[in-house]
Short mmCIF file of C-alpha atoms in Angstrom, two decimals:
data_model
loop_
_atom_site.label_atom_id
_atom_site.label_comp_id
_atom_site.label_asym_id
_atom_site.label_seq_id
_atom_site.Cartn_x
_atom_site.Cartn_y
_atom_site.Cartn_z
CA MET R 22 98.43 96.35 119.81
CA THR R 23 97.26 96.11 116.23
CA PHE R 24 97.91 98.39 113.30
CA ALA R 25 94.34 99.67 113.55
CA THR R 26 94.52 100.61 117.21
CA ARG R 27 97.91 102.26 116.93
CA ARG R 28 96.72 104.35 114.07
CA LEU R 29 93.50 105.33 115.86
CA ARG R 30 95.38 106.50 118.95
CA LYS R 31 96.88 109.26 116.86
CA ILE R 32 93.63 111.18 116.75
CA VAL R 33 93.99 112.27 120.37
CA GLY R 34 94.61 115.98 120.14
CA ALA R 35 92.81 118.89 118.59
CA LEU R 36 89.85 118.09 116.38
CA PRO R 37 88.77 120.48 113.62
CA PRO R 38 86.08 123.11 114.45
CA GLY R 39 82.55 121.76 114.76
CA ILE R 40 83.72 118.20 115.47
CA THR R 41 83.73 116.69 118.95
CA LEU R 42 84.51 113.22 120.19
CA VAL R 43 81.55 111.68 122.04
CA ARG R 44 82.64 108.14 122.67
CA ALA R 45 85.86 106.28 121.96
CA GLU R 46 86.04 103.65 124.64
CA ASP R 47 87.58 101.06 122.43
CA PHE R 48 88.90 100.78 118.92
CA LYS R 49 85.80 99.13 117.50
CA GLU R 50 83.29 101.95 117.46
CA TRP R 51 83.67 105.67 117.93
CA GLN R 52 81.02 108.35 117.96
CA LEU R 53 81.61 111.95 116.99
CA ASP R 54 79.25 114.90 116.89
CA ILE R 55 79.41 117.27 113.96
CA ARG R 56 77.93 120.69 113.42
CA VAL R 57 77.72 122.68 110.23
CA LEU R 58 79.56 125.94 110.77
CA ASP R 59 77.84 128.19 108.26
CA ASP R 60 74.25 129.47 108.13
CA ASN R 61 72.77 126.72 105.96
CA PRO R 62 69.11 126.88 107.09
CA ILE R 63 68.67 123.09 106.82
CA TYR R 64 71.28 122.39 109.50
CA LYS R 65 71.73 125.66 111.39
CA GLY R 66 72.14 125.21 115.13
CA LYS R 67 71.81 121.42 114.95
CA THR R 68 74.22 118.73 116.00
CA TYR R 69 74.40 115.32 114.35
CA ARG R 70 76.08 112.15 115.55
CA LEU R 71 78.33 109.94 113.43
CA SER R 72 79.24 106.37 114.27
CA PHE R 73 82.56 104.98 113.00
CA LYS R 74 83.04 101.21 113.10
CA PHE R 75 86.56 99.99 112.50
CA ASN R 76 87.76 96.53 111.68
CA ILE R 77 91.20 95.20 112.36
CA ASN R 78 92.42 96.16 108.89
CA TYR R 79 91.71 99.88 109.33
CA PRO R 80 92.96 102.05 107.66
CA ILE R 81 93.51 99.68 104.75
CA ASP R 82 89.77 98.90 104.94
CA ALA R 83 87.33 101.79 105.13
CA PRO R 84 85.50 102.32 108.42
CA ILE R 85 81.71 101.91 108.39
CA VAL R 86 80.38 105.43 108.90
CA THR R 87 76.70 106.13 109.55
CA PHE R 88 74.60 108.79 111.22
CA VAL R 89 72.93 107.62 114.42
CA GLU R 90 70.02 108.96 116.45
CA ALA R 91 70.27 109.90 120.11
CA PRO R 92 68.09 111.91 122.48
CA GLY R 93 67.68 115.28 120.74
CA ILE R 94 69.76 114.16 117.77
CA THR R 95 68.21 113.25 114.42
CA ILE R 96 69.49 111.99 111.07
CA PRO R 97 70.23 115.02 108.85
CA MET R 98 68.09 115.59 105.78
CA HIS R 99 70.16 115.16 102.62
CA PRO R 100 69.53 113.61 99.20
CA HIS R 101 72.40 111.18 99.88
CA ILE R 102 71.59 110.28 103.48
CA TYR R 103 68.91 107.65 104.11
CA SER R 104 66.60 108.04 107.06
CA ASN R 105 68.25 105.05 108.77
CA GLY R 106 71.53 106.95 108.82
CA ILE R 107 73.29 105.31 105.89
CA ILE R 108 75.43 107.75 103.94
CA CYS R 109 76.05 107.45 100.23
CA LEU R 110 79.49 108.99 99.84
CA ASP R 111 82.17 107.68 97.51
CA LEU R 112 85.08 108.18 99.89
CA LEU R 113 83.49 105.79 102.39
CA SER R 114 83.41 103.01 99.86
CA SER R 115 86.25 100.53 99.51
CA GLY R 116 87.05 100.24 95.84
CA ASN R 117 85.64 103.64 95.02
CA GLY R 118 86.92 106.50 97.07
CA TRP R 119 88.38 105.17 100.31
CA SER R 120 92.12 105.62 100.74
CA PRO R 121 94.19 104.66 103.81
CA VAL R 122 95.46 108.22 104.10
CA GLN R 123 91.94 109.27 105.08
CA SER R 124 91.28 109.59 108.80
CA VAL R 125 88.43 110.05 111.24
CA GLU R 126 89.01 113.81 111.09
CA SER R 127 89.14 113.99 107.31
CA VAL R 128 85.97 111.89 106.96
CA CYS R 129 84.15 114.13 109.45
CA MET R 130 85.25 117.21 107.54
CA SER R 131 84.11 115.72 104.22
CA ILE R 132 80.70 114.96 105.70
CA GLN R 133 80.54 118.46 107.21
CA SER R 134 81.12 119.94 103.78
CA MET R 135 78.65 117.51 102.21
CA LEU R 136 76.02 119.03 104.52
CA THR R 137 77.24 122.61 104.16
CA GLY R 138 76.95 122.49 100.39
CA ASN R 139 73.49 120.93 100.32
CA THR R 140 70.41 122.97 99.43
CA ARG R 141 67.85 120.18 99.12
CA ASN R 142 65.87 119.38 102.26
CA GLU R 143 64.99 115.86 101.12
CA ARG R 144 65.81 112.15 101.37
CA PRO R 145 67.26 109.99 98.58
CA GLU R 146 64.88 108.56 96.03
CA GLY R 147 63.49 105.23 97.25
CA ASP R 148 64.31 105.99 100.89
CA ALA R 149 61.27 104.18 102.31
CA ASP R 150 61.96 100.98 100.33
CA PHE R 151 65.64 101.11 101.17
CA VAL R 152 65.03 101.48 104.88
CA ARG R 153 62.42 98.70 104.80
CA SER R 154 64.92 96.35 103.15
CA GLY R 155 66.77 96.44 106.47
CA ASN R 156 70.20 96.69 104.97
CA THR R 157 72.28 98.37 107.61
CA ASN R 158 75.75 97.53 106.39
CA PRO R 159 76.85 100.14 103.85
CA ARG R 160 79.57 97.78 102.64
CA ASN R 161 76.93 95.49 101.17
CA ILE R 162 75.30 98.22 99.19
CA ARG R 163 76.40 99.07 95.72
CA PHE R 164 75.69 102.74 95.36
CA VAL R 165 75.73 104.32 91.96
CA TYR R 166 77.61 107.58 92.18
CA ASP R 167 75.78 109.23 89.36
CA ASP R 168 74.60 112.51 90.77
CA PRO R 169 77.11 115.28 90.22
CA THR R 170 74.67 117.95 91.39
CA VAL R 171 74.91 117.25 95.12
CA MET N 258 152.42 113.67 127.04
CA LYS N 259 151.97 110.79 124.72
CA VAL N 260 148.59 109.19 124.24
CA LYS N 261 148.38 105.71 122.94
CA ILE N 262 144.99 104.57 121.68
CA LYS N 263 144.49 100.98 122.65
CA SER N 264 141.04 100.47 121.29
CA TRP N 265 138.09 102.46 120.05
CA ILE N 266 134.40 101.96 119.51
CA ALA N 267 132.71 103.68 116.57
CA VAL N 268 129.15 104.87 116.97
CA ALA N 269 127.03 106.02 114.05
CA SER N 270 123.46 107.13 113.59
CA TRP N 271 121.39 107.06 110.45
CA LYS N 272 118.11 108.39 109.17
CA TRP N 273 116.15 108.14 106.00
CA ASP N 274 116.74 110.96 103.56
CA VAL N 275 113.29 112.50 103.99
CA PRO N 276 112.15 115.71 105.73
CA GLU N 277 112.34 115.28 109.48
CA ASP N 278 108.72 115.78 110.40
CA GLU N 279 107.29 113.53 107.73
CA VAL N 280 105.09 110.63 108.70
CA CYS N 281 103.83 107.72 106.66
CA GLY N 282 100.37 108.75 105.47
CA ILE N 283 98.99 105.27 106.08
CA CYS N 284 100.15 104.49 109.63
CA ARG N 285 101.04 108.09 110.71
CA VAL N 286 104.31 106.96 112.23
CA GLN N 287 107.53 108.86 111.44
CA PHE N 288 109.48 107.43 108.55
CA ASP N 289 112.43 106.94 110.89
CA GLY N 290 110.26 104.66 112.98
CA THR N 291 108.95 101.36 111.75
CA CYS N 292 105.63 100.39 110.29
CA PRO N 293 103.27 99.15 113.02
CA ASN N 294 104.17 95.52 112.43
CA CYS N 295 107.95 95.80 112.68
CA ARG N 296 110.19 96.26 115.68
CA PHE N 297 113.43 97.54 114.18
CA PRO N 298 113.78 100.41 111.74
CA GLY N 299 116.17 100.10 108.84
CA ASP N 300 116.47 98.04 105.70
CA ASP N 301 114.05 95.42 107.00
CA CYS N 302 111.30 98.03 107.19
CA ALA N 303 112.24 100.26 104.28
CA LEU N 304 110.49 103.15 102.60
CA LEU N 305 109.05 103.14 99.12
CA VAL N 306 109.30 106.39 97.21
CA GLY N 307 106.72 106.74 94.48
CA LYS N 308 107.34 108.34 91.12
CA CYS N 309 104.41 110.57 92.01
CA GLY N 310 106.47 111.96 94.90
CA HIS N 311 104.63 110.23 97.76
CA SER N 312 106.47 107.95 100.17
CA PHE N 313 105.24 105.29 102.57
CA HIS N 314 106.62 102.50 104.70
CA MET N 315 106.98 99.66 102.24
CA HIS N 316 104.93 97.32 104.44
CA CYS N 317 102.10 99.85 104.79
CA LEU N 318 101.96 100.48 101.07
CA LEU N 319 102.05 96.77 100.23
CA ASP N 320 99.12 96.12 102.60
CA TRP N 321 97.17 98.64 100.57
CA ILE N 322 98.38 97.75 97.06
CA ASN N 323 97.65 94.07 97.68
CA THR N 324 93.96 94.82 98.20
CA GLU N 325 91.68 94.70 95.21
CA SER N 326 90.11 97.99 96.16
CA SER N 327 93.40 99.88 95.85
CA ARG N 328 93.43 99.31 92.08
CA GLY N 329 97.17 99.86 92.32
CA LEU N 330 96.78 103.55 93.04
CA CYS N 331 98.77 105.84 95.32
CA PRO N 332 96.67 106.53 98.45
CA MET N 333 97.57 110.23 98.27
CA CYS N 334 97.08 111.23 94.66
CA ARG N 335 95.37 108.20 93.10
CA GLN N 336 97.86 107.94 90.29
CA LYS N 337 99.20 104.50 89.48
CA PHE N 338 101.78 103.79 92.17
CA GLU N 339 105.21 103.08 90.72
CA TYR N 340 108.22 103.20 92.98
CA VAL N 341 111.54 104.83 92.24
CA GLU N 342 114.38 102.30 92.03
CA GLN N 343 116.89 103.31 94.70
#
């Protein structure tokens, strides 16, 4: 068993409120559903699905975390979430904010609070061009973390 | 009654001098256990105590520090990681 799989096994147990495990059949990709727990009108009553993809060096390497669509589940509106599900968040980026003490739970909670605190019902600037470019691997994207307002 | 001791076997146990419930923040295994790549706890799989107060299995921390993206920072507090000489 590798480092990555041993570490991932430790999640089994209680997840924080508003976070449920949907799929964790192997240690390559997991899916979790998250709900925002307050009354933010943009997200109230909705559930969103996150996909975590781990490589063998997890948690030294960051997981690839994106929102995914499913029947009845959409990609949340947010100025840092592209309509193809890619999330611009510094802690998901190796070399910027990722740290191996982060976990699936802590990442879910950070994304929950990223939604909770948002008041802008909009996509990032250049969303259409970005989605058309077909880049689906967040690791290959160099985000500029220049927006302290969101 | 006289008792004559012919032989004896000493048994000792040891643990790292850290709070009992503490786990390595990187691999989430108890400090008294090994990092995920070692089989035997002890000096061969030692702990590193940072000047910032955060401890890790040495092997776990080195895996992180040796990556470019770590920038030499403690995974917990993001200060420069310097270990305390034991």
